[in-house]
Amino acid sequence: MNHFGFTINKDNTIDYDNNDRSLANEVLSHEPSLYRCIQCGSCAGTCTAGSFTDYNFRKMHLLMRRGEIQHLRLAVEKCILCGKCQLICPRGVNTRNVIRQIRIALDKMN
Amino acid sequence: MKFDPFVLPFTVGLTFMISVLLYQYFRWYLLLSAKEKTIVRTNLFTKRTFFGFREIFSESLFHKKIFAKNRLLGYMHMSLAFGWFLLIIVGHLETSAYFGKAFEAPYVPIFLRFFQNEATHQTAQFGYWFVMDTILLFILSGVFLAWYKRKKAKKFGLGRATKHAIGDRIALTVLWFIFPLRLLAESITSILYGGGSYLTFGLGSLMEGTIANEHTFYFSWWAYSISLGLFFIFLPFSRYMHIPTEIGLIMLRNWGLKTEKNKMSCISQFELHSCSSCGICLDTCQLTTDLNSCYSQAPYLYKSVRNANLTDAKLNDCLMCGRCELSCVVGISNNNLRQSIRNKVSNKTESNLNYLNDIKLQPINKADVIYFAGCMSHLTPGIKRAMESIFKAASVNFSHLDQYESVCCGRPMMLAGMTKQALPLINKNKDLIAQSGAKILVTSCPICYKVFKEDYNLDIEVVHHTTYLQNLIDSGKLRLQKSEMKVVYHDPCELGRGSGIYEAPRQVIKRVASLKKTDYEKEQALCCGGSLANTILTSSERNILANAALKKMTNDKIHTVVTACPLCKKTFASAQKEIAIKDIAEIVEMNLIPMKVIRTKSKKVPSELLLNNNI
């Protein structure tokens, strides 16, 4: 077989019709204030962990909504729960509880 | 041998209860660490044991602390506890006086009037009957009050009584029946066979010819025995477990054991089961008074842990402000206990903070004093700037521990029960502190202060900026003018009740402003509502708590509130606009003389630093 010097990448299409919303739904049922999020990014701007890594609340929220559980798991474990995002949030999202609920839901999945 | 089948329910119940209690206590005994066992052993034969017994008398029997809260409530508890104790003691004395033996089967003194009711015409016997009737009347008055308290809790100084789980309700009902049934049994016996004094004979006379007959006589003794037996069976699984457990708790505490915040130790188990759900703490909880949310307070939490139906909201909907601890008549350390339950629940939650090992921060300059503003002060930069000005005015050689980006102190994670997972944060900060070579660590945030002080085991002195400011003023390094501002001081929970710092901030404020008194000073201080310990409250609920606290403190007369916590400042400031919220450092900075010091503008972050951090 010929080697062309490249491999076929794994398909990373996110299928919105078939993605796994169960975790997002569970977290939202425990912390409905997340419905108010407008993805403004204030949380990402102030994030302590975000100043050291690629983690931030906004990105994590997006991963959760898309149902990308593996990426979400790697992201959420970087959070230090310092709560700056909660104080800065203009929409009053209870961010610390969102993180806690995601962690609980991920633990349950294990 | 004195025996009748009706004593069986009582005997079975008593045996069952003792077996369960022994099993439980043995399990908790196994939780004692070697160190704790040594502490108990060294203090066992000292005066501490005597003090323990003294406390058992004053608290478990007389309920002195409840008397201090409300006399009627104190009398109710005392009549039930001390009365029942007297009934048992005098009952045993009476039994040994009749039968001439030191010990009889345990049911004989309880059902003595059944086994021995003939008058022997001795004065002592009539004396015993009189005394026993009086004690029974004493207890019955308590039972009546207990029933009345369920209807009118306010008369007993309680805003609300605790809602009981089904097991507790059954045990409570059975308890209410025990003594009226004893009265009924003794009264019928008195009129049919003799014995008894003014109460039992008097009531018996009324029942003569109607209720009192052979059948009711036997039936009433059976009923009394069953009620006792049932109560004993329910006791280990209901709130009445506090009766035997509190005695153990008092002894352990007197022997020098303390509740740990990170582990469910032996004494934590004793505390967990010593809560009697009396409900006194409910009225001090701001969630109850301001939000009418009454499901997660200490008695409900302990109940759900005991009954293994703990929910996430029940565990985490608590400000951990510590107000309930002060009102607890059993002296349970609610915060430590809740913290150890949170730790137990969340100790396996996944967390990976290994990236902290690779991050590159701005090098820490060598200095005498190192200043840690904390995450919250980064969101209230006025505090940070004020501290910088003060350090410069006092010519202190200081450097920042977290000038641009901060590594969190770890306490927010700990409060969420992830104590073990917060260790990388603690280690990182310890390294940074060691780099500075400083002798004093000053922090503006009481949340950080508490964790630095208690969990970091640092070699250097840790001070909160209130204490540090007082030291600077006392040593004459700061020259201040007194302004005409009228202010009230809000004690942050973590600084006041949490760390016992009450005087330093007041002394500092008195130098620069006119400090007015509130009804919520020192230990009685209110929580701002912003507490990181509570992850359940919504932002609007937090605002309600903050506004209620401000209203109570200022009475709409004072327009400036001074606090010493960036989180309190932020919470109060974002909840309303009418009252100015200042940090103590800010009002000190405002009144510095001479005003040569110009606020330093925060420097730009060096660009190479930003690049390094974009991992």
XYZ file of C-alpha atoms in Angstrom:
725
model
C 0.000 0.000 0.000
C 1.256 3.433 -0.810
C 1.990 5.872 1.975
C 1.184 9.391 0.954
C 2.659 10.934 4.085
C -0.687 11.898 5.651
C -3.434 10.150 7.538
C -7.140 10.618 7.420
C -8.225 12.730 10.377
C -10.961 11.520 12.628
C -14.177 13.192 11.711
C -14.884 15.969 14.177
C -18.212 17.057 12.873
C -20.627 17.976 15.632
C -24.010 16.696 14.710
C -26.515 18.910 16.451
C -29.334 16.508 15.661
C -27.700 13.566 17.358
C -25.363 14.970 20.002
C -25.587 13.921 23.621
C -27.514 16.586 25.467
C -28.164 14.476 28.565
C -25.369 15.995 30.635
C -26.277 19.539 29.621
C -29.916 18.896 30.452
C -29.071 17.493 33.852
C -26.794 20.400 34.721
C -29.388 22.904 33.510
C -32.068 21.244 35.594
C -29.929 21.705 38.705
C -28.732 25.180 37.815
C -31.293 26.924 35.600
C -29.464 30.255 35.887
C -27.203 28.946 33.106
C -30.092 29.499 30.672
C -29.449 33.210 31.154
C -25.890 32.987 29.799
C -25.321 35.235 26.783
C -21.811 33.907 26.127
C -20.405 37.400 26.622
C -17.070 36.052 27.783
C -16.686 38.179 30.927
C -16.077 34.966 32.829
C -13.341 33.925 30.435
C -11.736 37.349 30.820
C -11.429 37.085 34.568
C -10.780 33.349 34.879
C -7.831 32.466 37.132
C -7.292 29.068 35.536
C -7.812 30.724 32.161
C -4.767 32.929 32.673
C -2.611 29.807 32.935
C -4.345 27.344 30.606
C -6.773 27.218 27.727
C -9.651 26.597 30.131
C -12.435 29.055 30.661
C -16.052 28.926 31.672
C -17.412 30.073 28.331
C -15.571 27.410 26.403
C -16.595 24.781 28.898
C -20.210 25.838 28.558
C -19.954 25.449 24.795
C -18.410 21.973 25.096
C -21.188 20.955 27.439
C -23.930 22.197 25.127
C -22.317 20.392 22.196
C -22.147 17.194 24.194
C -18.381 16.845 23.802
C -18.023 14.900 27.000
C -14.364 13.897 26.679
C -13.197 17.441 26.027
C -15.482 18.703 28.743
C -13.969 16.289 31.243
C -10.459 17.504 30.452
C -11.572 21.116 30.630
C -13.596 21.150 33.816
C -10.969 19.458 35.951
C -8.769 22.540 35.552
C -11.207 24.866 37.336
C -10.099 26.167 40.762
C -13.627 27.240 41.772
C -12.307 30.640 42.884
C -15.613 32.257 41.937
C -14.343 35.330 40.104
C -16.475 34.427 37.084
C -19.549 34.411 39.289
C -18.866 37.877 40.657
C -18.178 39.291 37.225
C -21.120 37.656 35.428
C -23.554 40.350 34.221
C -26.357 37.777 33.979
C -26.102 36.367 37.483
C -25.206 32.857 36.400
C -24.299 30.705 39.386
C -21.112 29.543 37.716
C -19.561 27.745 40.665
C -22.586 25.530 40.961
C -22.540 24.881 37.206
C -18.979 23.554 37.537
C -19.933 21.492 40.573
C -22.950 20.047 38.825
C -20.890 19.171 35.735
C -18.375 17.404 37.953
C -21.142 15.527 39.742
C -22.758 14.545 36.444
C -19.400 13.373 35.046
C -18.761 11.370 38.216
C -22.149 9.722 37.769
C -21.265 8.837 34.150
C -18.181 7.025 35.403
C -38.973 -13.665 91.163
C -41.182 -10.752 90.306
C -42.359 -11.139 86.746
C -45.395 -10.584 84.582
C -45.623 -10.893 80.780
C -46.470 -7.204 80.398
C -42.860 -6.250 81.242
C -41.676 -7.923 78.035
C -42.117 -4.985 75.605
C -40.135 -2.766 77.958
C -37.400 -5.365 78.491
C -37.096 -6.200 74.797
C -36.992 -2.480 73.888
C -34.365 -1.728 76.507
C -32.164 -4.672 75.472
C -32.487 -3.703 71.814
C -31.597 -0.075 72.500
C -28.569 -0.950 74.608
C -27.298 -3.398 71.971
C -27.646 -0.838 69.156
C -26.001 1.878 71.242
C -23.077 -0.357 72.164
C -22.643 -1.355 68.524
C -22.718 2.289 67.374
C -20.346 3.539 70.054
C -17.929 0.717 69.347
C -17.905 1.663 65.652
C -17.182 5.280 66.546
C -14.542 4.213 69.037
C -12.683 2.552 66.144
C -12.508 5.977 64.458
C -10.329 7.327 67.273
C -6.785 7.910 66.048
C -3.813 6.776 68.155
C -3.152 10.416 69.039
C -6.721 10.942 70.201
C -6.603 7.789 72.294
C -3.469 9.083 74.022
C -5.199 12.407 74.723
C -8.157 10.611 76.287
C -5.907 8.303 78.304
C -3.832 11.165 79.724
C -6.889 13.160 80.711
C -9.025 10.300 81.991
C -7.987 10.479 85.624
C -7.681 14.227 85.935
C -10.055 16.935 87.045
C -11.266 17.156 83.418
C -13.423 14.090 84.056
C -14.967 15.837 87.050
C -15.636 18.925 84.924
C -17.220 16.624 82.362
C -19.649 15.220 84.917
C -20.407 18.720 86.136
C -21.219 19.789 82.583
C -23.405 16.718 82.075
C -25.421 17.755 85.130
C -25.739 21.376 84.085
C -26.398 20.768 80.378
C -27.893 17.306 79.907
C -30.116 17.455 82.985
C -30.676 21.108 83.922
C -30.212 22.549 80.421
C -28.660 25.731 81.727
C -27.897 27.135 78.273
C -31.502 26.681 77.143
C -32.637 28.445 80.320
C -30.448 31.367 79.304
C -32.260 31.499 75.931
C -35.782 31.191 77.251
C -36.993 30.209 80.723
C -40.087 28.359 79.587
C -38.107 26.380 77.030
C -35.468 25.651 79.653
C -38.103 24.484 82.134
C -39.665 22.217 79.507
C -36.362 20.497 78.741
C -35.367 20.332 82.391
C -38.643 18.844 83.579
C -38.382 16.063 81.004
C -34.684 15.298 81.436
C -34.108 15.959 85.106
C -37.572 14.700 86.012
C -37.065 11.392 84.236
C -33.627 11.065 85.823
C -35.138 11.641 89.279
C -37.918 9.162 88.568
C -35.337 6.473 87.785
C -33.118 7.270 90.789
C -35.919 7.588 93.352
C -37.613 4.523 91.826
C -34.467 2.477 92.451
C -34.125 3.790 96.004
C -37.753 2.956 96.699
C -37.311 -0.556 95.260
C -34.283 -1.317 97.364
C -36.084 0.100 100.419
C -39.058 -2.261 99.857
C -37.272 -5.424 98.919
C -34.080 -4.899 100.893
C -31.942 -5.758 97.894
C -29.497 -3.368 96.215
C -30.464 -4.509 92.700
C -33.603 -5.939 91.209
C -34.441 -6.822 87.597
C -34.390 -3.503 85.626
C -38.145 -3.521 85.077
C -39.039 -3.766 88.765
C -38.290 -0.136 89.702
C -40.106 1.023 86.550
C -43.282 -0.931 87.265
C -42.869 -0.928 91.050
C -46.451 0.063 91.811
C -47.621 -3.077 89.979
C -45.403 -5.388 92.014
C -45.685 -3.621 95.350
C -48.758 -1.613 96.221
C -49.739 -2.719 99.687
C -49.317 -0.113 102.335
C -46.987 -1.261 105.094
C -47.850 1.796 107.198
C -44.325 3.067 107.254
C -43.797 6.820 107.047
C -40.945 6.326 104.553
C -43.299 4.563 102.165
C -45.792 7.426 102.155
C -42.868 9.763 101.705
C -41.704 7.848 98.616
C -45.219 7.826 97.191
C -45.495 11.554 97.701
C -42.112 12.223 96.135
C -42.768 9.937 93.170
C -46.134 11.601 92.505
C -44.511 15.015 92.632
C -41.793 13.990 90.180
C -44.429 12.556 87.842
C -46.365 15.811 88.013
C -43.141 17.691 87.273
C -42.538 15.588 84.146
C -46.172 15.823 83.045
C -45.930 19.608 83.154
C -42.984 19.278 80.749
C -44.953 16.950 78.458
C -47.802 19.454 78.391
C -45.382 22.264 77.523
C -43.767 20.119 74.804
C -47.176 19.586 73.244
C -48.018 23.274 73.601
C -44.683 24.218 71.996
C -45.685 22.341 68.838
C -48.695 24.682 68.603
C -47.195 27.949 69.817
C -43.445 27.917 69.292
C -43.286 31.712 69.607
C -44.206 31.566 73.313
C -40.979 29.623 73.830
C -38.825 32.208 72.108
C -38.648 30.155 68.920
C -39.514 31.650 65.561
C -40.292 28.197 64.274
C -40.000 24.615 65.429
C -38.104 22.035 63.395
C -40.086 19.953 60.944
C -39.705 16.321 61.883
C -39.119 13.270 59.741
C -41.606 10.419 60.122
C -39.352 8.394 62.484
C -38.946 11.406 64.745
C -42.676 12.035 64.749
C -43.418 8.505 65.881
C -40.768 8.661 68.609
C -42.133 12.042 69.708
C -45.700 10.746 69.892
C -44.598 7.679 71.833
C -42.647 9.894 74.241
C -45.704 12.063 74.848
C -47.701 8.931 75.715
C -45.218 7.393 78.170
C -45.906 9.559 81.195
C -49.682 10.011 80.866
C -49.870 6.202 80.554
C -47.784 5.784 83.679
C -50.126 8.176 85.447
C -53.130 6.169 84.253
C -51.643 2.819 85.299
C -50.585 4.055 88.720
C -53.904 5.813 89.330
C -55.951 2.711 88.541
C -53.614 0.591 90.701
C -53.867 3.121 93.482
C -57.628 3.009 93.697
C -57.919 -0.775 93.200
C -55.019 -2.024 95.318
C -53.644 0.923 97.251
C -50.401 2.863 97.025
C -49.885 6.279 95.467
C -50.191 9.769 96.806
C -52.163 12.918 96.059
C -51.824 12.749 92.280
C -52.324 9.078 91.478
C -54.786 8.457 94.309
C -56.634 11.645 93.486
C -57.011 10.772 89.819
C -57.800 7.151 90.756
C -60.675 8.320 92.948
C -62.184 10.147 89.997
C -62.007 6.995 87.904
C -63.383 4.724 90.616
C -66.368 2.750 89.440
C -66.051 3.939 85.869
C -62.734 3.417 84.138
C -60.862 1.720 86.932
C -61.422 -2.021 86.893
C -59.444 -5.280 86.615
C -59.221 -5.120 82.820
C -58.161 -1.508 82.503
C -55.686 -2.078 85.326
C -53.831 -4.761 83.377
C -54.334 -3.030 80.036
C -52.858 0.234 81.304
C -49.683 -1.479 82.547
C -49.329 -3.207 79.174
C -49.808 0.128 77.391
C -47.201 1.832 79.582
C -44.723 -0.988 78.952
C -45.348 -0.937 75.185
C -44.891 2.830 74.970
C -41.571 2.577 76.809
C -40.448 -0.367 74.664
C -41.369 1.436 71.442
C -39.568 4.581 72.531
C -36.420 2.592 73.254
C -36.619 0.872 69.869
C -37.020 4.206 68.050
C -34.446 6.079 70.120
C -31.254 5.044 68.255
C -32.844 5.911 64.906
C -34.428 9.206 65.835
C -33.352 12.569 67.169
C -33.656 11.149 70.705
C -30.280 9.527 70.051
C -29.010 12.864 71.372
C -29.967 11.859 74.920
C -27.237 9.226 75.426
C -24.860 10.659 72.794
C -24.617 14.164 74.190
C -23.280 12.714 77.438
C -20.474 11.026 75.508
C -19.820 14.207 73.527
C -19.464 16.294 76.683
C -16.978 13.817 78.145
C -14.906 13.603 74.929
C -14.828 17.366 74.664
C -13.729 17.733 78.272
C -10.978 15.205 77.684
C -9.610 17.561 75.043
C -10.850 16.197 71.706
C -11.774 18.693 69.016
C -13.848 18.324 65.856
C -11.697 18.270 62.768
C -12.824 19.995 59.611
C -11.355 17.542 57.171
C -12.340 14.191 58.573
C -15.400 12.469 60.005
C -13.689 11.527 63.242
C -15.095 9.880 66.356
C -16.128 13.195 67.886
C -17.749 14.276 64.581
C -19.990 11.209 64.789
C -20.870 12.113 68.374
C -21.692 15.675 67.296
C -23.746 14.465 64.352
C -25.932 12.372 66.655
C -26.000 14.905 69.516
C -28.120 17.414 67.620
C -31.540 17.302 69.214
C -33.191 19.319 66.407
C -34.289 21.805 69.057
C -34.548 24.487 66.387
C -32.896 27.299 68.347
C -30.331 27.756 65.558
C -33.008 28.153 62.882
C -33.883 31.646 64.068
C -30.299 32.866 63.786
C -29.906 31.618 60.205
C -30.283 34.387 57.645
C -31.585 31.908 55.105
C -34.549 31.390 57.428
C -35.105 34.972 58.455
C -34.519 36.709 55.133
C -35.258 34.080 52.498
C -37.689 31.854 54.380
C -35.636 28.929 53.155
C -35.631 26.302 55.856
C -34.421 22.897 54.723
C -30.649 22.910 54.734
C -29.841 24.180 58.229
C -27.710 22.105 60.570
C -30.540 20.031 62.154
C -31.898 19.081 58.714
C -28.441 18.297 57.384
C -27.616 16.028 60.312
C -30.970 14.343 60.088
C -30.458 13.570 56.405
C -26.938 12.248 57.018
C -28.240 10.023 59.835
C -31.085 8.771 57.673
C -28.829 8.398 54.597
C -30.956 10.659 52.378
C -28.563 13.562 51.946
C -29.101 15.748 48.896
C -26.598 18.009 47.182
C -28.684 21.122 47.815
C -29.104 20.354 51.516
C -25.350 20.035 51.927
C -24.373 23.065 49.883
C -27.138 25.588 50.604
C -25.382 27.044 53.622
C -23.390 30.260 53.970
C -21.194 28.677 56.641
C -21.254 32.045 58.359
C -21.115 30.390 61.773
C -24.081 32.222 63.328
C -25.779 28.941 64.201
C -22.711 27.707 66.075
C -23.017 30.512 68.578
C -26.626 29.755 69.305
C -26.208 25.964 69.527
C -26.923 24.853 73.081
C -25.090 21.565 72.546
C -22.059 23.459 71.225
C -21.815 21.533 67.962
C -19.189 22.971 65.610
C -21.551 23.133 62.654
C -19.041 24.560 60.183
C -16.400 21.912 60.782
C -18.982 19.171 60.673
C -20.558 20.409 57.437
C -17.097 20.822 55.956
C -16.115 17.255 56.795
C -19.364 15.951 55.303
C -18.660 17.956 52.125
C -15.137 16.536 52.031
C -16.445 13.023 52.389
C -18.907 13.526 49.533
C -16.486 15.271 47.152
C -13.146 13.678 47.940
C -13.198 11.628 44.753
C -14.331 14.430 42.454
C -11.928 14.658 39.569
C -9.578 17.598 39.442
C -6.287 18.118 37.686
C -4.280 21.168 38.626
C -0.926 19.775 37.511
C -0.606 22.658 35.064
C 0.328 24.785 38.052
C 3.762 23.131 38.041
C 4.511 24.470 34.567
C 3.200 28.009 34.751
C 5.626 30.885 34.682
C 4.769 33.828 36.878
C 6.491 37.127 37.318
C 9.458 36.570 39.677
C 8.662 37.497 43.278
C 10.927 40.255 44.565
C 12.718 39.782 47.856
C 11.040 41.887 50.520
C 10.273 42.058 54.237
C 6.550 42.006 53.695
C 4.705 40.104 51.034
C 1.202 41.197 50.077
C -1.419 38.771 48.772
C -4.448 40.646 47.500
C -6.389 37.493 46.624
C -8.743 36.759 43.748
C -11.557 38.824 45.226
C -9.376 41.907 45.726
C -8.473 41.695 42.047
C -12.139 42.357 41.376
C -12.193 45.238 43.872
C -8.887 46.843 42.844
C -9.493 49.869 45.063
C -8.412 47.753 48.030
C -5.215 46.686 46.308
C -4.355 50.230 45.293
C -5.102 51.538 48.790
C -2.800 48.938 50.333
C -0.040 49.866 47.894
C -0.368 53.526 48.910
C -0.340 52.630 52.590
C 2.762 50.446 52.240
C 4.524 53.295 50.484
C 3.371 55.915 52.996
C 4.701 53.759 55.827
C 7.911 53.067 53.860
C 7.441 49.323 54.074
C 9.659 47.155 51.920
C 6.954 45.040 50.308
C 6.376 42.964 47.251
C 3.309 41.457 45.625
C 2.586 37.765 45.674
C -0.115 38.098 43.043
C 0.325 41.382 41.261
C -0.974 40.404 37.831
C -2.273 36.909 37.934
C -3.112 35.184 41.146
C -2.919 31.569 42.116
C -6.008 31.083 44.257
C -5.383 30.343 47.935
C -7.362 27.114 47.641
C -10.105 27.851 50.121
C -12.952 28.167 47.582
C -12.197 24.620 46.465
C -11.935 23.461 50.053
C -15.301 24.976 50.880
C -16.776 22.918 48.057
C -15.390 19.822 49.766
C -12.357 19.424 47.505
C -9.711 19.833 50.177
C -7.428 17.137 48.842
C -7.748 18.435 45.284
C -6.730 21.954 46.397
C -3.285 20.760 47.477
C -1.467 21.818 44.248
C -2.683 25.396 44.833
C -1.376 25.357 48.387
C 1.995 23.976 47.295
C 2.322 26.530 44.501
C 1.620 29.437 46.833
C 3.970 28.025 49.458
C 6.757 27.969 46.848
C 6.032 31.568 45.877
C 5.996 32.687 49.502
C 9.294 30.916 50.132
C 10.800 32.691 47.085
C 10.054 36.097 48.568
C 12.008 35.495 51.779
C 9.464 37.705 53.566
C 8.821 37.594 57.285
C 5.235 38.766 57.164
C 2.452 37.802 54.796
C -0.315 40.418 54.605
C -3.589 39.540 52.966
C -6.648 41.651 52.244
C -9.077 38.790 52.042
C -10.254 37.039 55.214
C -11.025 33.900 53.205
C -7.367 33.680 52.167
C -6.239 34.758 55.633
C -7.990 31.849 57.289
C -6.533 29.263 54.952
C -3.010 30.709 55.134
C -3.228 30.735 58.887
C -4.794 27.333 59.439
C -3.864 25.067 56.551
C -0.592 26.285 55.067
C 1.670 25.725 58.109
C 3.788 28.682 57.084
C 6.954 29.622 58.947
C 6.240 33.318 58.542
C 3.684 35.475 60.298
C 0.310 35.729 58.540
C -1.714 38.873 59.223
C -4.899 40.275 57.824
C -4.590 43.862 56.650
C -6.799 45.087 59.522
C -4.300 43.851 62.096
C -1.414 45.038 59.968
C -2.901 48.525 59.673
C -3.403 48.663 63.429
C 0.245 47.704 63.968
C 1.387 50.397 61.528
C -0.745 53.016 63.262
C 0.342 51.945 66.764
C 4.004 52.040 65.797
C 3.548 55.560 64.434
C 4.393 54.708 60.847
C 1.147 56.098 59.516
C -0.079 59.606 60.174
C -3.800 59.850 59.920
C -6.438 62.519 60.187
C -9.866 61.924 61.571
C -12.576 62.654 59.067
C -16.163 63.541 59.834
C -17.501 60.408 58.206
C -20.044 58.451 60.202
C -19.660 54.772 59.490
C -20.714 51.376 60.744
C -18.414 48.395 60.595
C -19.485 45.085 59.121
C -17.598 42.108 60.567
C -16.847 39.665 57.746
C -17.761 36.132 58.847
C -14.356 34.654 58.103
C -12.528 37.424 59.940
C -14.852 37.762 62.941
C -16.423 34.476 63.929
C -13.983 32.596 61.698
C -10.732 34.047 63.002
C -11.728 35.994 66.112
C -10.472 39.383 64.863
C -12.904 41.974 66.167
C -10.912 44.732 67.846
C -8.213 45.583 65.279
C -10.604 46.876 62.592
C -12.572 48.893 65.150
C -9.421 50.526 66.521
C -8.319 51.442 63.001
C -11.698 52.885 62.004
C -11.893 54.954 65.184
C -8.694 56.721 64.115
C -10.114 57.913 60.814
C -13.885 58.117 61.193
C -16.688 58.174 63.683
C -17.694 54.558 64.285
C -21.360 54.009 65.138
C -22.689 50.963 66.916
C -25.131 48.526 65.371
C -27.274 45.776 66.850
C -25.134 43.247 65.022
C -21.687 43.719 66.460
C -18.886 41.168 66.651
C -20.204 37.611 67.152
C -23.709 38.738 66.234
C -22.570 40.117 62.859
C -24.599 39.259 59.782
C -23.353 37.565 56.649
C -23.274 39.692 53.498
C -24.785 36.806 51.528
C -21.878 36.501 49.112
C -20.289 33.571 50.908
C -18.343 31.195 48.675
C -19.446 28.323 50.890
C -22.931 28.462 49.412
C -23.104 27.325 45.818
C -26.876 27.029 45.639
C -28.094 30.596 46.251
C -29.047 32.552 43.159
C -27.751 36.044 42.579
C -31.108 37.598 43.396
C -31.264 35.706 46.683
C -27.781 36.936 47.497
C -28.953 40.482 46.822
C -31.907 40.027 49.181
C -29.543 38.837 51.926
C -27.153 41.721 51.292
C -29.896 44.357 51.327
C -31.484 42.909 54.459
C -28.122 42.887 56.227
C -27.408 46.477 55.181
C -30.822 47.645 56.315
C -30.404 46.010 59.711
C -26.941 47.491 60.162
C -27.588 51.032 59.010
C -31.266 51.486 59.935
C -31.354 53.913 57.004
C -29.421 56.428 59.126
C -25.787 55.751 58.235
C -24.717 55.987 54.638
C -21.295 54.388 54.739
C -20.519 50.806 55.676
C -16.911 49.816 56.236
C -15.887 46.224 55.884
C -12.637 44.307 55.698
C -13.380 41.721 53.041
C -13.329 42.235 49.267
C -16.140 39.713 48.806
C -18.390 41.487 51.320
C -17.578 44.774 49.614
C -18.419 43.434 46.179
C -21.616 41.740 47.357
C -22.923 44.788 49.193
C -21.882 47.191 46.462
C -23.531 45.250 43.664
C -26.771 44.731 45.613
C -27.609 48.443 45.948
C -26.414 51.946 45.169
C -27.560 54.085 48.134
C -25.029 53.033 50.739
C -21.328 53.495 50.071
C -19.284 50.395 50.835
C -15.653 50.959 51.719
C -12.857 48.666 52.674
C -10.959 49.576 55.799
C -7.776 50.043 53.725
C -9.583 52.514 51.497
C -10.748 54.755 54.321
C -7.290 54.662 55.885
C -5.767 55.658 52.558
C -8.301 58.507 52.223
C -7.176 59.956 55.537
C -3.429 59.639 55.226
C -1.351 62.784 55.990
C 0.621 64.241 54.393
C -1.098 63.489 51.143
C 2.148 63.179 49.259
C 1.395 59.683 48.224
C -0.101 59.516 44.804
C -1.992 56.447 43.834
C 0.246 54.213 41.823
C -1.247 53.270 38.549
C -1.137 49.564 37.927
C 1.741 48.797 35.639
C 1.332 47.136 32.317
C 1.940 43.428 32.297
C 5.297 42.757 30.587
C 4.592 41.420 27.136
C 7.012 38.470 27.379
C 5.110 37.296 30.436
C 1.869 37.200 28.535
C 3.447 35.149 25.755
C 4.845 32.651 28.230
C 1.480 32.067 29.712
C -0.333 31.340 26.525
C 0.059 27.611 26.833
